[in-house]
Amino acid sequence: MKIFFVTTNLNKFEEARDILEKYGVKLKIYREKPVEVQCEKIEEIARLCAIKAYKKLKEPLIVEDAGLFIEHLKGFPGPYSSFTYKKIGCEGILNLLSHVTNRSAYFLSVVVYVDEETLMTFKGKVKGYISQDKRGEKWGFDPIFIPEGSSKTFGEMTAQEKNTYSHRSRAMEKLGRWLRKKEKQVFV
Ligand code: ITT
């Protein structure tokens, strides 16, 4: 089964591809920025982006919107994660949290699948903490996020390790299981 992932973010694409290939899905990248709408809810952003993308592509596709929500900052950067990362990066977040003891945060991923007859939403969340320093490489906020149950930041993990914890893998696993069921129904 071939599905397009409409995204400009190659890291997101590779993480999703590794999960979905276990479910027999051939994920293809369609490198275009989903036209984002100004909205506080990433669920709504992802849904509207997916509908717009489907009108153009007319092929089964997914769009993902993700964000980092920091408790002490009342959920910031949340839906503004991409913009915030570009403007202030990991260092900016660490500065905002210097001397702050409550470092709880979570990542949320919302994946929307669309084809000619269905629109389905899958969510994945991982709770954790913002580290004291940047550790490891990778991309985005990976070097400052430690998931619950680990002492490493995402930036210090291999791709496979990150996929055992991440918000994205949790949402993509749900999508994979649903697609497998959907395929079976078609051929019964
Ligand atoms: P597209 O909209 O083109 O898919 P994007 O990078 O803008 O790409 P998002 O809006 O979903 O994608 O992501 C928001 C930002 O949140 C992203 O740019 C990263 O800075 C951060 N982010 C989300 N998931 C992450 C992860 O798994 N690891 C590190 N940072 C992440």
Short mmCIF file of C-alpha atoms and ligand atoms in Angstrom, two decimals:
data_model
loop_
_atom_site.label_atom_id
_atom_site.label_comp_id
_atom_site.label_asym_id
_atom_site.label_seq_id
_atom_site.Cartn_x
_atom_site.Cartn_y
_atom_site.Cartn_z
CA MET A 1 0.00 0.00 0.00
CA LYS A 2 1.43 3.40 -0.99
CA ILE A 3 0.72 6.52 1.06
CA PHE A 4 2.11 10.02 0.76
CA PHE A 5 3.43 11.92 3.79
CA VAL A 6 3.02 15.62 3.04
CA THR A 7 5.88 17.28 4.91
CA THR A 8 9.03 19.32 4.46
CA ASN A 9 10.64 17.63 7.45
CA LEU A 10 12.81 14.69 6.39
CA ASN A 11 13.40 13.63 10.01
CA LYS A 12 9.69 13.22 10.62
CA PHE A 13 9.39 11.32 7.35
CA GLU A 14 12.19 8.84 8.18
CA GLU A 15 10.84 8.13 11.65
CA ALA A 16 7.35 7.48 10.27
CA ARG A 17 8.64 5.35 7.37
CA ASP A 18 10.49 3.01 9.77
CA ILE A 19 7.32 2.40 11.78
CA LEU A 20 4.90 2.05 8.88
CA GLU A 21 7.02 -0.35 6.83
CA LYS A 22 6.33 -2.99 9.52
CA TYR A 23 2.69 -2.71 8.47
CA GLY A 24 3.44 -3.11 4.76
CA VAL A 25 3.03 0.61 4.01
CA LYS A 26 5.33 2.18 1.44
CA LEU A 27 5.57 5.76 2.64
CA LYS A 28 6.47 8.33 -0.01
CA ILE A 29 7.39 11.89 0.82
CA TYR A 30 5.53 14.75 -0.86
CA ARG A 31 7.80 17.64 0.02
CA GLU A 32 5.48 20.52 0.44
CA LYS A 33 4.67 22.57 3.50
CA PRO A 34 1.12 21.75 4.49
CA VAL A 35 -0.58 25.14 4.35
CA GLU A 36 -0.79 25.85 8.05
CA VAL A 37 -3.62 27.73 9.63
CA GLN A 38 -3.25 29.91 12.71
CA CYS A 39 -4.89 27.81 15.35
CA GLU A 40 -4.26 26.85 18.98
CA LYS A 41 -5.16 23.19 18.54
CA ILE A 42 -2.72 21.02 16.66
CA GLU A 43 -5.55 18.53 15.99
CA GLU A 44 -7.39 21.19 14.00
CA ILE A 45 -4.22 22.34 12.20
CA ALA A 46 -3.44 18.78 11.09
CA ARG A 47 -7.02 18.12 9.97
CA LEU A 48 -7.30 21.29 7.88
CA CYS A 49 -3.84 20.73 6.35
CA ALA A 50 -4.75 17.17 5.40
CA ILE A 51 -8.01 18.21 3.74
CA LYS A 52 -6.21 20.92 1.73
CA ALA A 53 -3.44 18.54 0.70
CA TYR A 54 -5.93 15.86 -0.42
CA LYS A 55 -7.79 18.35 -2.62
CA LYS A 56 -4.51 18.92 -4.44
CA LEU A 57 -2.95 15.44 -4.48
CA LYS A 58 -6.06 13.22 -4.67
CA GLU A 59 -4.04 10.26 -3.36
CA PRO A 60 -4.13 8.59 0.08
CA LEU A 61 -1.96 10.72 2.34
CA ILE A 62 -1.00 11.66 5.86
CA VAL A 63 -0.13 14.97 7.45
CA GLU A 64 1.35 15.25 10.93
CA ASP A 65 1.40 18.21 13.25
CA ALA A 66 3.50 17.88 16.37
CA GLY A 67 4.53 20.08 19.25
CA LEU A 68 6.37 20.31 22.55
CA PHE A 69 4.20 21.41 25.50
CA ILE A 70 6.05 22.69 28.59
CA GLU A 71 4.09 22.76 31.84
CA HIS A 72 5.85 25.74 33.47
CA LEU A 73 5.26 27.78 30.28
CA LYS A 74 1.53 26.88 30.27
CA GLY A 75 1.92 24.64 27.24
CA PHE A 76 4.19 26.94 25.20
CA PRO A 77 5.53 26.43 22.51
CA GLY A 78 2.81 23.84 21.64
CA PRO A 79 1.32 24.75 18.26
CA TYR A 80 4.09 27.31 17.77
CA SER A 81 6.92 24.76 18.14
CA SER A 82 8.25 25.03 14.61
CA PHE A 83 8.38 28.85 14.71
CA THR A 84 9.84 28.85 18.24
CA TYR A 85 12.53 26.38 17.29
CA LYS A 86 13.55 28.54 14.32
CA LYS A 87 13.59 31.73 16.42
CA ILE A 88 15.13 30.68 19.75
CA GLY A 89 16.12 27.01 19.37
CA CYS A 90 16.89 24.64 22.25
CA GLU A 91 19.06 27.28 23.94
CA GLY A 92 16.13 29.70 24.10
CA ILE A 93 13.95 27.10 25.83
CA LEU A 94 16.75 26.29 28.30
CA ASN A 95 17.09 30.00 29.06
CA LEU A 96 13.35 30.34 29.69
CA LEU A 97 13.62 27.47 32.17
CA SER A 98 16.84 28.46 33.93
CA HIS A 99 16.25 28.21 37.72
CA VAL A 100 12.89 26.53 37.10
CA THR A 101 12.48 23.22 38.96
CA ASN A 102 9.25 22.08 37.28
CA ARG A 103 10.65 20.81 33.98
CA SER A 104 7.70 18.58 33.03
CA ALA A 105 6.80 18.58 29.36
CA TYR A 106 5.26 16.38 26.73
CA PHE A 107 5.43 15.93 22.99
CA LEU A 108 2.18 15.43 21.11
CA SER A 109 1.83 14.13 17.56
CA VAL A 110 -1.41 14.27 15.60
CA VAL A 111 -1.47 12.29 12.38
CA VAL A 112 -4.36 12.69 9.96
CA TYR A 113 -4.95 10.11 7.23
CA VAL A 114 -7.19 10.96 4.26
CA ASP A 115 -8.35 9.03 1.22
CA GLU A 116 -11.40 9.37 -0.99
CA GLU A 117 -13.78 8.01 1.62
CA THR A 118 -12.14 8.41 5.03
CA LEU A 119 -10.54 10.94 7.32
CA MET A 120 -9.00 9.48 10.46
CA THR A 121 -6.99 11.07 13.28
CA PHE A 122 -4.36 9.27 15.38
CA LYS A 123 -2.63 10.79 18.39
CA GLY A 124 0.54 9.91 20.25
CA LYS A 125 1.88 11.51 23.40
CA VAL A 126 5.08 11.08 25.39
CA LYS A 127 5.54 12.62 28.80
CA GLY A 128 8.96 13.63 30.05
CA TYR A 129 11.23 16.45 31.19
CA ILE A 130 13.32 19.25 29.77
CA SER A 131 16.99 18.52 30.48
CA GLN A 132 19.34 21.01 32.17
CA ASP A 133 21.65 21.12 29.13
CA LYS A 134 21.62 20.21 25.46
CA ARG A 135 22.69 16.57 25.11
CA GLY A 136 23.20 14.77 21.82
CA GLU A 137 22.38 15.84 18.32
CA LYS A 138 19.48 14.91 16.04
CA TRP A 139 16.90 17.54 15.24
CA GLY A 140 14.45 20.02 16.71
CA PHE A 141 14.01 19.75 20.47
CA ASP A 142 15.46 16.20 20.63
CA PRO A 143 18.62 17.30 22.56
CA ILE A 144 16.61 18.77 25.46
CA PHE A 145 13.78 16.24 25.90
CA ILE A 146 14.09 13.24 28.24
CA PRO A 147 11.15 10.82 28.01
CA GLU A 148 9.82 9.22 31.21
CA GLY A 149 11.56 5.90 31.80
CA SER A 150 14.88 6.99 30.33
CA SER A 151 17.85 9.04 31.46
CA LYS A 152 18.83 9.93 27.88
CA THR A 153 17.53 12.79 25.79
CA PHE A 154 15.99 11.89 22.42
CA GLY A 155 19.14 13.46 20.98
CA GLU A 156 21.29 10.78 22.61
CA MET A 157 19.17 7.88 21.35
CA THR A 158 19.44 5.83 18.20
CA ALA A 159 16.52 6.12 15.78
CA GLN A 160 15.18 2.74 16.99
CA GLU A 161 15.44 3.78 20.65
CA LYS A 162 13.62 7.04 20.03
CA ASN A 163 10.88 5.08 18.25
CA THR A 164 10.27 2.96 21.37
CA TYR A 165 9.20 6.12 23.25
CA SER A 166 8.21 8.83 20.85
CA HIS A 167 4.90 10.61 20.35
CA ARG A 168 5.29 10.11 16.59
CA SER A 169 5.86 6.35 16.81
CA ARG A 170 2.83 6.00 19.09
CA ALA A 171 0.59 7.81 16.61
CA MET A 172 2.10 5.98 13.62
CA GLU A 173 1.67 2.56 15.30
CA LYS A 174 -2.03 3.34 15.77
CA LEU A 175 -2.28 4.34 12.10
CA GLY A 176 -0.42 1.17 11.03
CA ARG A 177 -2.75 -1.10 13.00
CA TRP A 178 -5.79 0.67 11.62
CA LEU A 179 -4.52 0.45 8.02
CA ARG A 180 -3.86 -3.27 8.42
CA LYS A 181 -7.46 -3.83 9.58
CA LYS A 182 -8.82 -1.62 6.80
CA GLU A 183 -6.91 -3.61 4.15
CA LYS A 184 -8.26 -6.90 5.49
CA GLN A 185 -11.84 -5.61 5.29
CA VAL A 186 -11.35 -4.67 1.63
CA PHE A 187 -10.24 -8.19 0.70
CA VAL A 188 -12.73 -10.18 2.85
P1 ITT B 1 6.03 20.05 8.35
O1 ITT B 1 4.99 21.02 8.88
O2 ITT B 1 6.55 20.38 6.99
O3 ITT B 1 5.57 18.61 8.46
P2 ITT B 1 7.55 20.90 10.72
O4 ITT B 1 8.96 20.66 11.16
O5 ITT B 1 7.10 22.33 10.67
O6 ITT B 1 7.33 20.16 9.32
P3 ITT B 1 5.66 20.34 12.86
O7 ITT B 1 4.94 21.63 12.71
O8 ITT B 1 4.86 19.10 13.06
O9 ITT B 1 6.61 20.05 11.61
O10 ITT B 1 6.71 20.36 14.05
C1 ITT B 1 6.83 21.38 14.95
C2 ITT B 1 8.20 21.44 15.54
O11 ITT B 1 8.21 20.74 16.79
C3 ITT B 1 9.33 20.81 14.72
O12 ITT B 1 9.82 21.66 13.73
C4 ITT B 1 10.37 20.56 15.83
O13 ITT B 1 11.09 21.72 16.13
C5 ITT B 1 9.47 20.18 17.02
N1 ITT B 1 9.31 18.71 17.08
C6 ITT B 1 8.21 17.97 16.79
N2 ITT B 1 8.45 16.65 16.93
C7 ITT B 1 9.74 16.56 17.30
C8 ITT B 1 10.61 15.48 17.58
O14 ITT B 1 10.22 14.21 17.48
N3 ITT B 1 11.87 15.75 17.91
C9 ITT B 1 12.31 17.02 18.01
N4 ITT B 1 11.57 18.10 17.76
C10 ITT B 1 10.29 17.88 17.40
#
